CSV table of N, CA and C in Angstrom, one decimal:
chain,number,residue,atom,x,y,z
O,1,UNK,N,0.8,-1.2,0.0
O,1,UNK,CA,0.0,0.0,0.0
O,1,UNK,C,0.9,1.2,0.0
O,2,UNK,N,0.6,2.4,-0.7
O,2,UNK,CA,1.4,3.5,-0.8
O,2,UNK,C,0.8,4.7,0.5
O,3,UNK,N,1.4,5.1,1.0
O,3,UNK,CA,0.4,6.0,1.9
O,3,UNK,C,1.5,7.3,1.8
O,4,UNK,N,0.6,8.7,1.9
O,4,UNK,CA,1.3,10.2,1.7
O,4,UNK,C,1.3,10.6,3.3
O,5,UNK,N,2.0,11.6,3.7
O,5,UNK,CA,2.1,12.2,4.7
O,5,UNK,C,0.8,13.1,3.8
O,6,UNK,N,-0.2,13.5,4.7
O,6,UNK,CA,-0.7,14.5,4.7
O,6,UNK,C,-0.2,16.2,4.7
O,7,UNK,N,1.3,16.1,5.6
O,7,UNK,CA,1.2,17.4,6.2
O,7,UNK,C,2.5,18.1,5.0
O,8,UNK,N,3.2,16.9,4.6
O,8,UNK,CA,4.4,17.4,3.9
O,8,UNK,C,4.9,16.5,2.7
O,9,UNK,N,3.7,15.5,2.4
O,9,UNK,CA,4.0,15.1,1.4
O,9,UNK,C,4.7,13.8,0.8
O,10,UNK,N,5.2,13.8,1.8
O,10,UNK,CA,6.2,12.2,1.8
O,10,UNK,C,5.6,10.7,1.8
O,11,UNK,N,5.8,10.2,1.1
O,11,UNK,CA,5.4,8.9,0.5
O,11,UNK,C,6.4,7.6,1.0
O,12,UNK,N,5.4,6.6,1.1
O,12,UNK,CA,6.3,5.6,1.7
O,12,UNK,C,5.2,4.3,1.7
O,13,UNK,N,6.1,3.1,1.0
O,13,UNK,CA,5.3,2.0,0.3
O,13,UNK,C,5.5,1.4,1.8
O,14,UNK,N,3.8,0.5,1.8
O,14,UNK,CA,4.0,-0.1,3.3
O,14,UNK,C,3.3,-1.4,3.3
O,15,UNK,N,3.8,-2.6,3.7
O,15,UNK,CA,3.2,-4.1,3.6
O,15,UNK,C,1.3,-3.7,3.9
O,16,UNK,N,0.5,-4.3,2.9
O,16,UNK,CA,-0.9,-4.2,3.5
O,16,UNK,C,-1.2,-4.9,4.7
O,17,UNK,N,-0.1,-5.8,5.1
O,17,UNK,CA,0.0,-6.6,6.5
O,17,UNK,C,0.0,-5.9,8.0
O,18,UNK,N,1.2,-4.5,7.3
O,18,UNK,CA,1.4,-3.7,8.4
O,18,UNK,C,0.1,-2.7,8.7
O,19,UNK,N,-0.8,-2.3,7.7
O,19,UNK,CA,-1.8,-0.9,7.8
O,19,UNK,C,-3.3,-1.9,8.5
O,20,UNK,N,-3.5,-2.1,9.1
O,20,UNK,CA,-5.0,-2.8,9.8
O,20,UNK,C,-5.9,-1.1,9.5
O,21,UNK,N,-6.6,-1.6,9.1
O,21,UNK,CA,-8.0,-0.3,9.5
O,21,UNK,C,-7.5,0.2,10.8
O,22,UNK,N,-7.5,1.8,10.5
O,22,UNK,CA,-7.4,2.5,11.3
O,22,UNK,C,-6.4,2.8,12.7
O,23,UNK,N,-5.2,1.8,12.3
O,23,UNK,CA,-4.1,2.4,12.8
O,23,UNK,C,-3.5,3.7,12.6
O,24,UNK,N,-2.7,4.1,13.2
O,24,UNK,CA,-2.1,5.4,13.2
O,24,UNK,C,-0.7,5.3,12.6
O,25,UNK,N,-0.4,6.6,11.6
O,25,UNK,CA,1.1,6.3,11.1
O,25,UNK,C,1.7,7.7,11.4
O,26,UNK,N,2.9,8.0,11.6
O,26,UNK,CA,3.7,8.8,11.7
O,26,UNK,C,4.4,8.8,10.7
O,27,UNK,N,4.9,10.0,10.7
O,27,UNK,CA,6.2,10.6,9.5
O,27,UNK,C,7.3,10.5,9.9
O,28,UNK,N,8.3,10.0,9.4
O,28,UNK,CA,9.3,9.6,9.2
O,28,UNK,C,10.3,11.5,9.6
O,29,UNK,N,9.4,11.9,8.6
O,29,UNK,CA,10.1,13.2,7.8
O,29,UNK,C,9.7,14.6,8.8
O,30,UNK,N,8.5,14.6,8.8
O,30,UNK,CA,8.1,16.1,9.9
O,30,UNK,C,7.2,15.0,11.3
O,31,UNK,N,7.4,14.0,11.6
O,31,UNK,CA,6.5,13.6,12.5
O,31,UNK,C,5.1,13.8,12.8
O,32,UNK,N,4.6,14.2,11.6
O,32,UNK,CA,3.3,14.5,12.0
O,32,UNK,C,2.1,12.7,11.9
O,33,UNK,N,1.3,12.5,12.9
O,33,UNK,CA,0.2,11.6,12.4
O,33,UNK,C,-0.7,11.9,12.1
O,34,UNK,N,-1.5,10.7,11.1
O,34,UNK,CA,-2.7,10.6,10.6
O,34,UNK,C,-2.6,8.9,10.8
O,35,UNK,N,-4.2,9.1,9.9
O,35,UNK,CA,-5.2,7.8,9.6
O,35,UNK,C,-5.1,7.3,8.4
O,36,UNK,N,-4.3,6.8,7.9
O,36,UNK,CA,-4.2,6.5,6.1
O,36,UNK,C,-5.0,5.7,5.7
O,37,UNK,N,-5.7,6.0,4.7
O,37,UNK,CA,-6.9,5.4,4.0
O,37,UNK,C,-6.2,4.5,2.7
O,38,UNK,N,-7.0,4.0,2.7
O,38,UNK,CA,-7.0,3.2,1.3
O,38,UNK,C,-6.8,3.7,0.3
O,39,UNK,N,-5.5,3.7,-0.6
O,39,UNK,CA,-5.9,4.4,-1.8
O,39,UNK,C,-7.4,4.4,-2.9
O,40,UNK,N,-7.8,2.5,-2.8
O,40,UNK,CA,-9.0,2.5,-3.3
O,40,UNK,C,-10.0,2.5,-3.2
O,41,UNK,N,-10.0,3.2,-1.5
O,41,UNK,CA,-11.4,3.8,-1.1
O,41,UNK,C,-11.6,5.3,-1.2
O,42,UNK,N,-10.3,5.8,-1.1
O,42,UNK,CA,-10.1,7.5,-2.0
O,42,UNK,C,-10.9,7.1,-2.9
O,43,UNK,N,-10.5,6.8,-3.9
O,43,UNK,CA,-10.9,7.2,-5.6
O,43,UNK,C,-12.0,6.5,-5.4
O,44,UNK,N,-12.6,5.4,-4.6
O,44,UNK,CA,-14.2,5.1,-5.3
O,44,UNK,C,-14.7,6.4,-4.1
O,45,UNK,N,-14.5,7.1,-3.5
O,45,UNK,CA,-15.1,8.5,-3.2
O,45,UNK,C,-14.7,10.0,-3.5
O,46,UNK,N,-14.1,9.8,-4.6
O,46,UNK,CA,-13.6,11.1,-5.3
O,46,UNK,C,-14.9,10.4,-6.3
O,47,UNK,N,-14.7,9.4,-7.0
O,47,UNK,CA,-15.4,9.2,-8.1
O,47,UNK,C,-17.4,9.5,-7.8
O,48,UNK,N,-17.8,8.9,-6.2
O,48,UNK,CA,-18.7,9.2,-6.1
O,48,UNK,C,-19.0,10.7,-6.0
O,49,UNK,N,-18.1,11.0,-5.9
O,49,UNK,CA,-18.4,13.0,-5.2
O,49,UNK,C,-18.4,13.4,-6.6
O,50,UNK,N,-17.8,13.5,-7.9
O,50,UNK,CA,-17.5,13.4,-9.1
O,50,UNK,C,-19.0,13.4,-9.5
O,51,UNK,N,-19.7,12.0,-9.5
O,51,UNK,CA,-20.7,11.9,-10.0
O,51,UNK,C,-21.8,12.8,-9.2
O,52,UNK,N,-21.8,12.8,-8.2
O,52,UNK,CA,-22.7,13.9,-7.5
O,52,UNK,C,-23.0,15.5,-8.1
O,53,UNK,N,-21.6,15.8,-8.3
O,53,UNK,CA,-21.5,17.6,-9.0
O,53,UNK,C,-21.9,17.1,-10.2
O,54,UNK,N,-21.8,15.9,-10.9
O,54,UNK,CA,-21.7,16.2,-12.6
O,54,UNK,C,-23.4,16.3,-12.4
O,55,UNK,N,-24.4,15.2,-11.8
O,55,UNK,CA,-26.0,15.5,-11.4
O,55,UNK,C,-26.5,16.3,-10.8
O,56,UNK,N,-25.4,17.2,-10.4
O,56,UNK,CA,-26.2,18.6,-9.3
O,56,UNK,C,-26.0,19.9,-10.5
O,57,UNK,N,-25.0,19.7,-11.6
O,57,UNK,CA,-24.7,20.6,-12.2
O,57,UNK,C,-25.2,20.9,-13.6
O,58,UNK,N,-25.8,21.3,-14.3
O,58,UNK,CA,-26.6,21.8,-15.2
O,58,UNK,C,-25.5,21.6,-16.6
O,59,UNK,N,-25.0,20.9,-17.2
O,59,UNK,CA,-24.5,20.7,-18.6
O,59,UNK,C,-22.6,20.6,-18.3
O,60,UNK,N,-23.3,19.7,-16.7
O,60,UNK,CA,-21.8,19.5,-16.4
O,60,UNK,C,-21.5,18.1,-17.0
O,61,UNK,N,-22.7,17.4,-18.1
O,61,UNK,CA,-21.5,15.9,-18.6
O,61,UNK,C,-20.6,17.1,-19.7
O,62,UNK,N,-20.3,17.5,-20.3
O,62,UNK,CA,-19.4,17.9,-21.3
O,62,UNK,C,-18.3,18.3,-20.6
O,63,UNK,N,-18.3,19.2,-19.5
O,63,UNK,CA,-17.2,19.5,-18.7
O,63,UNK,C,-16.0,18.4,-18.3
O,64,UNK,N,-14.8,19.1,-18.7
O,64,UNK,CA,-14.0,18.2,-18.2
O,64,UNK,C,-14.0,17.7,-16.6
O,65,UNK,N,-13.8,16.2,-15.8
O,65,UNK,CA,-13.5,16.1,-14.7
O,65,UNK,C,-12.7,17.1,-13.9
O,66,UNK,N,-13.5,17.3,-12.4
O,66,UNK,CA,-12.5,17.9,-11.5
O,66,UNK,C,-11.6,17.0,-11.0
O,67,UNK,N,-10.4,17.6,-10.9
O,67,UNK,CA,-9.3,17.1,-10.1
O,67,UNK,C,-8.8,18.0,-9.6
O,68,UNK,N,-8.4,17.9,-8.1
O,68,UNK,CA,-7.7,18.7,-7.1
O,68,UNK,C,-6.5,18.2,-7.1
O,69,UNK,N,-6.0,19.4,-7.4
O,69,UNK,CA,-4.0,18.9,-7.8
O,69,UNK,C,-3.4,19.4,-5.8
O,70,UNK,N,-2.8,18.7,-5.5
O,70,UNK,CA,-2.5,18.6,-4.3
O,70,UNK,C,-0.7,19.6,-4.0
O,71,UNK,N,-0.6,20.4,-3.3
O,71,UNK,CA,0.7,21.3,-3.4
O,71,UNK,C,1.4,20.2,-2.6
O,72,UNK,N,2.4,20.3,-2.6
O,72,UNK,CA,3.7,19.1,-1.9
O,72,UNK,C,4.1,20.5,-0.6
O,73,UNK,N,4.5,20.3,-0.1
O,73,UNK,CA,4.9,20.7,1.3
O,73,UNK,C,6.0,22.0,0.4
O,74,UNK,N,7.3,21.5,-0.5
O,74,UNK,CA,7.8,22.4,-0.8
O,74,UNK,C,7.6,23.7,-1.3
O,75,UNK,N,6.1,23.4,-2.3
O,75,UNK,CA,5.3,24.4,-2.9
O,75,UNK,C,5.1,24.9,-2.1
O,76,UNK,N,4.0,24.6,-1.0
O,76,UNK,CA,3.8,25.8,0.0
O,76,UNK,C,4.5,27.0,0.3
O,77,UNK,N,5.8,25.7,1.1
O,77,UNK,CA,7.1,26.6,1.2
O,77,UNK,C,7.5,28.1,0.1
O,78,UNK,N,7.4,27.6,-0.7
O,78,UNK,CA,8.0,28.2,-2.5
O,78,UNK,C,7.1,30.0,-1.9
O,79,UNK,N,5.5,29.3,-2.2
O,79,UNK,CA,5.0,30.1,-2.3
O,79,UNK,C,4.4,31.6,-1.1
O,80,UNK,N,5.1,30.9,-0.1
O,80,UNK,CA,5.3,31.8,1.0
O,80,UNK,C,6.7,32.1,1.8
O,81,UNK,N,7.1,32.9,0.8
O,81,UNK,CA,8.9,32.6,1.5
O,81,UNK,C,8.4,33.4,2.7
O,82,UNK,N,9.4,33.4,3.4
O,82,UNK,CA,10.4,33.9,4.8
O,82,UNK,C,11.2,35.0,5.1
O,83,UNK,N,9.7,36.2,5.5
O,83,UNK,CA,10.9,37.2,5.6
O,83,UNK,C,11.5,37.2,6.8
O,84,UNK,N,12.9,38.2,6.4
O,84,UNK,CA,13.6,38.2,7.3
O,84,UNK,C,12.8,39.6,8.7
O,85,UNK,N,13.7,39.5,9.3
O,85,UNK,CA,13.0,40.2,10.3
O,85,UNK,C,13.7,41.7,10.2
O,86,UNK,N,13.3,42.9,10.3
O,86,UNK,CA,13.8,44.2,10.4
O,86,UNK,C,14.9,44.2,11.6
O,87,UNK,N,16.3,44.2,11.2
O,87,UNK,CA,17.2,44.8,12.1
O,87,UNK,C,17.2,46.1,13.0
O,88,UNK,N,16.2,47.2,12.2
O,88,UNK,CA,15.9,48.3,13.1
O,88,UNK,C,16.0,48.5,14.7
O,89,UNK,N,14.3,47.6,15.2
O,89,UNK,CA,14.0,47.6,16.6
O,89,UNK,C,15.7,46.9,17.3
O,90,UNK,N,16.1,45.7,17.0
O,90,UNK,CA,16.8,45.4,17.5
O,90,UNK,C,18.1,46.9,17.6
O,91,UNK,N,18.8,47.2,16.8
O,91,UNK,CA,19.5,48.4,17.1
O,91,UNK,C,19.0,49.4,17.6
O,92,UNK,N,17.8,49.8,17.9
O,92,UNK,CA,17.6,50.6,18.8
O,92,UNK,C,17.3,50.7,20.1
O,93,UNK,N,17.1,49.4,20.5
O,93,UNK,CA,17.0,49.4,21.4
O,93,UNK,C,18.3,48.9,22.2
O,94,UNK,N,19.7,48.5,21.5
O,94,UNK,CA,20.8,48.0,22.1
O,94,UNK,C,21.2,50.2,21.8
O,95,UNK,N,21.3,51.1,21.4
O,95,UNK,CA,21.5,52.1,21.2
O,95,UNK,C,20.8,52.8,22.7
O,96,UNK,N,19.5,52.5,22.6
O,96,UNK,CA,18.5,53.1,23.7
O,96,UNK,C,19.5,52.2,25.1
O,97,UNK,N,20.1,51.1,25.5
O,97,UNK,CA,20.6,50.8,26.3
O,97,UNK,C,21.7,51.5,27.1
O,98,UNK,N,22.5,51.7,25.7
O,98,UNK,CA,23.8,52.1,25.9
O,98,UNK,C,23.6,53.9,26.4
O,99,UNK,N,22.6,54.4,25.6
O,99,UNK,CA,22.3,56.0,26.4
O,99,UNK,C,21.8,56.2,27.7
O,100,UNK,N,21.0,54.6,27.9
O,100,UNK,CA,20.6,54.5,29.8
O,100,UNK,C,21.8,54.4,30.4
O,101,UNK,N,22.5,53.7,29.9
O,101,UNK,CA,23.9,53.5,31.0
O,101,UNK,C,25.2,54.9,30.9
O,102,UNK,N,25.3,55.5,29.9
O,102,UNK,CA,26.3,56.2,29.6
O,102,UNK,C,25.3,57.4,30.6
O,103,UNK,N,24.2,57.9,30.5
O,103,UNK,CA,23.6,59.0,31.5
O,103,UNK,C,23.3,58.6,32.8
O,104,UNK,N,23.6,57.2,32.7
O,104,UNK,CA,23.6,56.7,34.5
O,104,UNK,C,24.9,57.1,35.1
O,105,UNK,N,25.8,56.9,34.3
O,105,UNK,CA,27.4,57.0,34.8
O,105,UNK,C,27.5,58.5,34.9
O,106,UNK,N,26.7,59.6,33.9
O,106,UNK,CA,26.9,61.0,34.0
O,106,UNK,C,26.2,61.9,35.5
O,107,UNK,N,25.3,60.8,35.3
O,107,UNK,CA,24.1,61.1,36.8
O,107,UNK,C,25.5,60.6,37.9
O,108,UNK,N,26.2,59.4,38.5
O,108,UNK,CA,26.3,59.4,39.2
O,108,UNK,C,27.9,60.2,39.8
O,109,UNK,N,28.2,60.8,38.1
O,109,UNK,CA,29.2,61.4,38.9
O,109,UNK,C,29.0,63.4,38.8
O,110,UNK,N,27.7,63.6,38.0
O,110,UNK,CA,27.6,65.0,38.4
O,110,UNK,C,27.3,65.2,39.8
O,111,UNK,N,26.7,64.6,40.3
O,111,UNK,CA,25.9,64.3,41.8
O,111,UNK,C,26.6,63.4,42.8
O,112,UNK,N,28.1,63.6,42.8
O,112,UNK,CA,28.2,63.0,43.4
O,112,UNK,C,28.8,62.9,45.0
O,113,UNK,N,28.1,64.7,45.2
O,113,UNK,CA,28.5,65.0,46.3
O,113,UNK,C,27.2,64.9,47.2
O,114,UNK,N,26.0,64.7,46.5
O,114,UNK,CA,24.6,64.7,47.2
O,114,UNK,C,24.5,63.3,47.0
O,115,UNK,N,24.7,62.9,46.2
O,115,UNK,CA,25.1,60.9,46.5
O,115,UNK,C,25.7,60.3,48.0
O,116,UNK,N,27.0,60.9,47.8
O,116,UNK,CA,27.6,60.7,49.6
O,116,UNK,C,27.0,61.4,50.4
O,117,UNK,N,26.5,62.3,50.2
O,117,UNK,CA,25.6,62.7,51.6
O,117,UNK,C,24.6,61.9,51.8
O,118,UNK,N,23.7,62.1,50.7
O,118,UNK,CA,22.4,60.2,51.0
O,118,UNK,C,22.7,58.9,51.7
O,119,UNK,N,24.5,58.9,50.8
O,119,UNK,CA,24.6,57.3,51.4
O,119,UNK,C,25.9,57.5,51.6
O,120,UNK,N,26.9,57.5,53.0
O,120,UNK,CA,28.3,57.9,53.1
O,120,UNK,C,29.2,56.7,52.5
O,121,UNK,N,28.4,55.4,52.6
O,121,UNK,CA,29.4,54.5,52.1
O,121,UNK,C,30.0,54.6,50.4
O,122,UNK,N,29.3,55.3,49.7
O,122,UNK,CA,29.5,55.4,48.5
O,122,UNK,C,30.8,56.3,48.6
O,123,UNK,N,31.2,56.9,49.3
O,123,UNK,CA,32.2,57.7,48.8
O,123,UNK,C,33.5,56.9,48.9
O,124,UNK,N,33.6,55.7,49.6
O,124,UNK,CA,34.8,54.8,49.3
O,124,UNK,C,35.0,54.3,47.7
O,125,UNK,N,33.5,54.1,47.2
O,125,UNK,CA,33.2,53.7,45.5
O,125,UNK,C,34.4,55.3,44.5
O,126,UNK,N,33.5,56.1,45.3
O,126,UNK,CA,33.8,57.2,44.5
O,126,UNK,C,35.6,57.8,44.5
O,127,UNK,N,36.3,57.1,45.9
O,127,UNK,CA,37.8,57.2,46.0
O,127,UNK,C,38.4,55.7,45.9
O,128,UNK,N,38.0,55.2,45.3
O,128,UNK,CA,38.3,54.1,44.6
O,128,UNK,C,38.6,54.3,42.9
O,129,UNK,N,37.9,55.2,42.2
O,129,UNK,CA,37.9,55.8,40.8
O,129,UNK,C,38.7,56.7,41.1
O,130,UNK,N,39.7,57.2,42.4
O,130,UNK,CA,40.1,59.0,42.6
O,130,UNK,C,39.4,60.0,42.7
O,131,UNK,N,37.8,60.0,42.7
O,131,UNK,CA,36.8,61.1,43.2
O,131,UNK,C,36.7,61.8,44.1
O,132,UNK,N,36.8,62.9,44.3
O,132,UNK,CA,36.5,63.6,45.7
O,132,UNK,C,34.8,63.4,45.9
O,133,UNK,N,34.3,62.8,47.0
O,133,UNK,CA,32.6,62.9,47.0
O,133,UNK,C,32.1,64.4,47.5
O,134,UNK,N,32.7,64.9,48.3
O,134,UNK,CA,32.5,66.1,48.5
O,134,UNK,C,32.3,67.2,47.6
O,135,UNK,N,33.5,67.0,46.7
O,135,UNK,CA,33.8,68.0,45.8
O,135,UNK,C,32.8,68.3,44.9
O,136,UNK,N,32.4,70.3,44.6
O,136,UNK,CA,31.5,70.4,43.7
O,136,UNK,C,31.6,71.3,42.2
């Protein structure tokens, strides 16, 4: 028996010993399961659905048969590429970082005689760089 992956297309001949009604099969290829039917219970219900529209449809014997042509997983692919993502946000916001930190380090040393008064320990930080904390 031949049975398709549903999700991506892949084909793979399988003993009719191994498929019992309504076992479950996995993909080899993207892991996805289904229920694999019969090939020749497909087509005797394509064929009945066939005959249904050609009797529901008004001067549909002359029309050629419908067939639903089936995209393969690649197609899909094909037909919806992958954009990439805008580098923008990303650089602005490593840009926006670096202006928090560069005006943090400006804050802590314009202020950094009202800094050591808030907190005295800081001014060991501040004479550790050679800062006067006093100083204004």
């Amino acid at each position: 028996m031949r049975i398709t992956c549903p999700s991506c297309s892949a084909g793979y001949e399988v003993p009719d010993s191994l498929m019992p009604a309504g076992r479950i099969a996995r993909c080899a290829r993207c892991g996805g399961e289904w229920t694999p039917v019969a090939v020749s219970a497909v087509a005797g219900e394509a064929d009945a659905d066939a005959r249904t529209v050609e009797q529901a449809l008004p001067g549909a014997e002359d029309a050629a048969p419908w067939s639903v042509a089936r995209q393969s997983a690649m197609d899909r692919l094909a037909a919806n590429p992958v954009r990439t993502p805008s580098r923008l946000p990303l650089g602005l916001a490593w840009a926006a970082s670096v202006l928090v930190l560069v005006l943090a380090v400006w804050a802590a040393f314009a202020w950094r005689a009202d800094i050591a008064a808030a907190w005295p320990p800081s001014g060991r930080v501040y004479a550790l760089f050679g800062l006067q904390a006093d100083a204004k």
